[in-house]
Coordinates of N, CA, C and O in Angstrom, one line a residue:
M1 N -38.5 29.7 -3.6 CA -38.8 28.7 -2.0 C -37.9 27.6 -2.6 O -37.4 27.3 -1.8
N2 N -37.6 26.5 -3.7 CA -37.1 26.1 -3.9 C -35.8 25.9 -4.0 O -35.1 24.8 -4.0
I3 N -35.9 27.0 -4.2 CA -34.3 27.2 -4.4 C -33.5 26.9 -3.5 O -32.2 26.8 -2.7
K4 N -34.2 27.6 -2.3 CA -33.3 27.6 -0.7 C -33.9 26.5 -0.4 O -33.1 25.6 0.7
L5 N -35.3 25.6 -0.6 CA -34.9 24.0 0.2 C -33.2 23.4 -0.8 O -33.5 22.2 0.1
A6 N -33.5 23.4 -1.9 CA -32.6 22.9 -3.2 C -31.2 23.3 -1.8 O -29.6 22.8 -2.1
K7 N -30.9 24.7 -2.2 CA -29.9 24.7 -1.5 C -29.2 24.3 0.1 O -28.3 24.1 0.8
A8 N -30.1 24.5 1.4 CA -30.8 23.4 2.1 C -30.4 22.0 2.7 O -29.0 21.5 3.1
K9 N -30.6 21.1 1.0 CA -30.5 19.7 1.1 C -29.3 19.6 0.7 O -28.1 19.0 1.3
I10 N -28.6 20.7 0.0 CA -26.8 20.5 -0.6 C -26.2 20.9 0.5 O -25.2 20.2 1.0
L11 N -26.3 21.9 1.6 CA -25.5 21.9 2.4 C -25.9 20.9 3.4 O -24.8 20.6 4.0
I12 N -26.6 20.4 3.7 CA -26.9 19.9 5.2 C -26.3 17.7 4.2 O -25.4 17.2 5.2
V13 N -25.8 17.6 3.4 CA -25.4 16.7 2.5 C -23.8 16.7 2.6 O -23.2 16.0 3.2
A14 N -23.5 18.4 2.5 CA -22.4 18.2 2.3 C -20.9 18.1 4.3 O -20.8 17.5 4.4
L15 N -22.2 18.8 4.6 CA -22.1 18.8 5.7 C -21.9 17.2 6.7 O -21.0 16.8 7.0
C16 N -22.8 16.8 6.2 CA -23.2 14.5 6.5 C -21.8 14.3 5.4 O -20.8 13.0 6.5
V17 N -21.3 14.4 4.2 CA -20.1 13.8 3.9 C -18.7 14.4 4.7 O -17.7 13.2 5.2
A18 N -18.9 15.9 5.1 CA -17.6 16.1 5.6 C -17.8 15.3 7.4 O -16.5 14.9 7.7
L19 N -19.2 15.1 7.5 CA -18.6 14.1 9.4 C -18.2 12.8 9.2 O -17.9 12.4 9.6
G20 N -18.4 12.7 7.8 CA -18.2 11.4 7.3 C -17.0 11.0 7.6 O -16.1 9.7 7.6
S21 N -16.6 12.0 6.7 CA -14.5 11.9 6.6 C -14.1 11.5 7.4 O -12.7 11.3 7.8
L22 N -14.2 12.9 8.6 CA -13.7 13.0 9.5 C -13.7 11.8 10.8 O -12.8 11.0 11.2
N23 N -14.7 11.0 10.8 CA -15.1 9.8 11.3 C -14.2 8.5 10.5 O -13.9 7.5 11.0
A24 N -13.8 9.1 9.3 CA -13.2 7.9 9.1 C -11.6 7.9 9.0 O -11.3 6.7 8.7
C25 N -11.3 9.0 9.7 CA -9.6 9.7 9.5 C -9.8 8.4 11.0 O -7.7 9.0 11.6
K26 N -10.4 8.2 11.7 CA -9.2 7.5 13.1 C -8.4 6.7 12.4 O -8.7 5.5 11.8
E27 N -7.6 6.3 13.8 CA -6.7 4.9 13.2 C -7.6 4.3 13.8 O -7.7 4.4 15.2
D28 N -7.0 3.2 12.9 CA -7.6 1.4 13.7 C -6.3 1.1 14.4 O -5.1 1.8 14.6
S29 N -7.2 -0.1 16.0 CA -5.4 -0.4 16.0 C -5.5 -1.3 15.8 O -6.0 -2.6 16.5
L30 N -5.0 -2.3 14.8 CA -4.1 -3.3 14.4 C -3.3 -3.9 14.7 O -2.4 -3.6 14.9
S31 N -3.4 -4.7 15.8 CA -2.6 -5.6 15.9 C -2.2 -6.9 15.3 O -2.3 -7.7 15.1
L32 N -0.7 -6.8 15.2 CA -0.6 -8.2 14.3 C 0.4 -8.8 15.2 O 1.2 -8.8 16.6
N33 N 0.0 -10.6 15.3 CA 0.6 -11.3 16.1 C 1.8 -12.0 15.2 O 1.7 -13.2 15.4
P34 N 3.0 -11.8 15.9 CA 4.0 -12.3 15.3 C 4.3 -13.5 15.6 O 5.0 -14.7 14.8
T35 N 3.5 -14.3 16.6 CA 3.5 -15.6 16.9 C 2.1 -16.3 16.4 O 2.6 -17.8 16.2
I36 N 2.0 -16.1 15.0 CA 1.0 -17.0 14.4 C 2.0 -17.8 13.4 O 2.2 -17.4 12.7
T37 N 1.5 -19.4 13.3 CA 2.0 -20.1 12.5 C 1.2 -20.0 11.3 O 0.0 -20.1 11.0
K38 N 2.2 -19.6 10.0 CA 2.0 -19.1 8.8 C 1.4 -20.9 7.8 O 2.2 -22.0 8.1
P39 N 0.9 -21.5 7.4 CA 0.0 -21.8 6.7 C 1.7 -22.8 5.7 O 1.9 -21.4 4.9
G40 N 1.7 -24.1 5.2 CA 3.1 -24.0 4.4 C 2.8 -24.0 3.1 O 2.7 -25.8 2.5
L41 N 1.8 -23.5 2.1 CA 1.5 -23.9 1.1 C 2.5 -23.2 -0.5 O 3.0 -22.2 -0.2
N42 N 2.8 -24.0 -1.3 CA 3.2 -23.8 -2.0 C 2.5 -23.6 -3.1 O 1.5 -23.7 -3.1
F43 N 2.8 -22.3 -3.5 CA 2.3 -21.9 -4.7 C 3.4 -21.4 -5.8 O 4.7 -21.0 -5.8
V44 N 3.4 -20.7 -7.5 CA 4.0 -20.8 -8.8 C 4.1 -19.5 -8.8 O 2.7 -18.8 -9.1
G45 N 5.0 -19.0 -9.8 CA 4.7 -18.0 -10.3 C 5.5 -17.5 -11.5 O 6.0 -18.9 -11.8
L46 N 5.2 -17.1 -12.5 CA 6.5 -16.6 -13.9 C 7.0 -16.0 -14.1 O 6.1 -14.8 -13.9
T47 N 8.2 -15.7 -14.4 CA 9.9 -14.9 -14.8 C 9.0 -14.4 -16.3 O 8.4 -15.2 -17.3
N48 N 8.9 -13.4 -16.5 CA 9.0 -12.7 -17.8 C 10.3 -12.7 -18.7 O 11.1 -12.7 -18.3
G49 N 10.0 -14.0 -19.9 CA 10.6 -14.4 -20.7 C 11.6 -13.3 -21.7 O 10.9 -12.2 -21.7
T50 N 12.8 -13.5 -21.9 CA 13.4 -12.7 -22.6 C 14.5 -13.4 -23.7 O 14.0 -14.4 -23.9
T51 N 14.9 -12.6 -24.7 CA 15.5 -13.2 -25.8 C 16.7 -13.8 -25.0 O 17.3 -15.1 -25.3
A52 N 17.5 -13.1 -24.4 CA 18.4 -13.5 -23.2 C 18.1 -15.5 -22.6 O 18.7 -16.4 -21.7
I53 N 16.9 -14.8 -21.5 CA 16.7 -15.3 -20.6 C 14.8 -16.2 -20.8 O 14.3 -15.6 -20.9
P54 N 14.6 -17.8 -20.8 CA 14.0 -17.4 -21.1 C 12.8 -18.3 -20.0 O 13.2 -17.3 -19.1
S55 N 11.4 -17.8 -20.0 CA 10.6 -18.0 -19.4 C 10.9 -19.1 -18.1 O 11.0 -20.0 -18.8
Q56 N 11.2 -18.8 -17.3 CA 10.7 -20.4 -16.6 C 9.3 -19.7 -15.1 O 8.8 -19.2 -15.4
I57 N 9.1 -21.0 -14.7 CA 7.9 -21.0 -13.3 C 8.9 -21.4 -12.0 O 9.9 -21.9 -12.0
I58 N 8.5 -20.4 -11.6 CA 9.3 -19.9 -10.1 C 8.1 -20.7 -9.3 O 6.9 -20.6 -9.4
R59 N 9.2 -21.5 -7.8 CA 7.8 -21.6 -7.0 C 8.3 -21.2 -5.6 O 9.0 -21.1 -5.3
Y60 N 7.4 -20.8 -5.2 CA 7.7 -20.1 -3.5 C 6.5 -21.0 -2.7 O 5.6 -21.9 -2.7
N61 N 7.1 -20.6 -1.1 CA 6.5 -21.4 0.0 C 5.8 -19.7 1.0 O 6.5 -19.0 1.2
S62 N 4.6 -20.2 1.2 CA 3.8 -19.0 1.5 C 4.7 -18.6 3.1 O 4.4 -17.6 3.1
G63 N 4.7 -19.8 3.5 CA 5.7 -19.2 4.7 C 7.1 -18.6 4.9 O 7.4 -17.8 5.8
N64 N 7.3 -18.4 3.6 CA 9.0 -17.2 3.4 C 8.8 -16.9 2.0 O 9.5 -18.0 1.0
V65 N 8.2 -16.2 1.4 CA 8.4 -15.8 0.4 C 9.5 -14.8 -0.6 O 9.8 -14.9 -1.3
N66 N 10.6 -14.7 0.1 CA 11.4 -14.3 0.0 C 12.9 -15.2 -0.1 O 13.7 -15.5 -1.5
Q67 N 12.3 -16.6 -0.3 CA 13.3 -17.4 -1.0 C 12.1 -18.5 -1.8 O 11.1 -19.4 -1.7
L68 N 13.4 -19.4 -3.0 CA 12.6 -19.9 -3.5 C 12.7 -21.2 -3.0 O 13.2 -22.1 -2.0
V69 N 11.4 -22.1 -3.5 CA 10.7 -23.7 -3.9 C 12.2 -24.3 -4.5 O 11.4 -24.5 -5.2
G70 N 12.9 -24.9 -4.3 CA 13.7 -25.7 -5.7 C 14.3 -24.9 -6.7 O 14.1 -23.1 -6.7
A71 N 14.1 -25.2 -7.8 CA 15.6 -24.5 -8.8 C 14.3 -24.0 -9.5 O 12.8 -25.1 -9.8
P72 N 14.0 -23.2 -10.8 CA 13.3 -22.8 -11.2 C 13.3 -23.7 -12.7 O 14.5 -24.2 -12.8
M73 N 12.1 -23.8 -13.6 CA 11.9 -24.7 -14.4 C 11.7 -23.9 -15.5 O 10.3 -23.2 -15.8
T74 N 12.2 -24.0 -16.7 CA 12.8 -23.3 -18.1 C 11.3 -24.2 -18.5 O 11.0 -24.9 -18.9
I75 N 10.9 -23.1 -19.4 CA 9.4 -23.7 -20.3 C 10.2 -23.3 -21.4 O 10.7 -23.0 -21.6
T76 N 10.2 -24.6 -22.1 CA 10.7 -24.7 -23.2 C 9.7 -25.3 -24.6 O 8.3 -25.6 -24.0
N77 N 9.8 -25.6 -25.6 CA 9.2 -25.7 -27.0 C 9.2 -25.2 -27.0 O 7.1 -25.2 -27.8
L78 N 8.6 -23.5 -27.1 CA 7.8 -22.3 -27.8 C 8.1 -22.2 -29.1 O 9.4 -21.9 -29.3
Q79 N 7.0 -22.2 -30.1 CA 7.5 -21.4 -31.1 C 7.8 -20.2 -31.1 O 7.7 -19.0 -30.7
T80 N 8.2 -19.5 -32.3 CA 8.7 -18.1 -32.8 C 7.8 -17.0 -32.5 O 6.4 -17.5 -32.7
G81 N 7.7 -16.3 -31.6 CA 7.0 -15.5 -31.5 C 5.9 -15.7 -30.2 O 5.5 -15.2 -29.8
E82 N 5.6 -17.0 -29.7 CA 4.9 -17.3 -28.4 C 5.5 -16.8 -27.4 O 6.6 -16.8 -27.2
T83 N 5.1 -16.6 -26.2 CA 5.0 -16.6 -24.8 C 3.8 -16.8 -24.4 O 2.5 -16.9 -24.3
I84 N 4.5 -16.7 -22.5 CA 3.2 -17.4 -21.7 C 2.8 -16.0 -21.3 O 3.7 -15.0 -20.7
V85 N 1.7 -16.0 -20.8 CA 1.1 -14.9 -20.5 C 0.5 -15.4 -18.7 O 0.9 -14.6 -17.6
A86 N 0.0 -16.6 -18.7 CA -0.4 -16.9 -17.6 C -0.5 -18.7 -17.1 O 0.1 -19.1 -18.3
I87 N -0.4 -19.2 -15.9 CA -0.3 -20.3 -15.5 C -1.9 -20.7 -15.6 O -3.0 -20.5 -15.0

């Protein structure tokens, strides 16, 4: 009797998971409003330094992340073997 009850419980759980996954596949109607004004926040990034090109700090604006704000600033005075991993 216990085996039949355990099998029934497993079947119920499997059906609940199947029904839940079907419900999760609904397409959300997310609409983007292109007229929203983006905040003009500046943020910085760090480039990977190589032996030919040293690490640089670069600045972006959240309104247009495809364009740098100002010139990149080269990080200098690092000792041999030192690298910048975060700001």
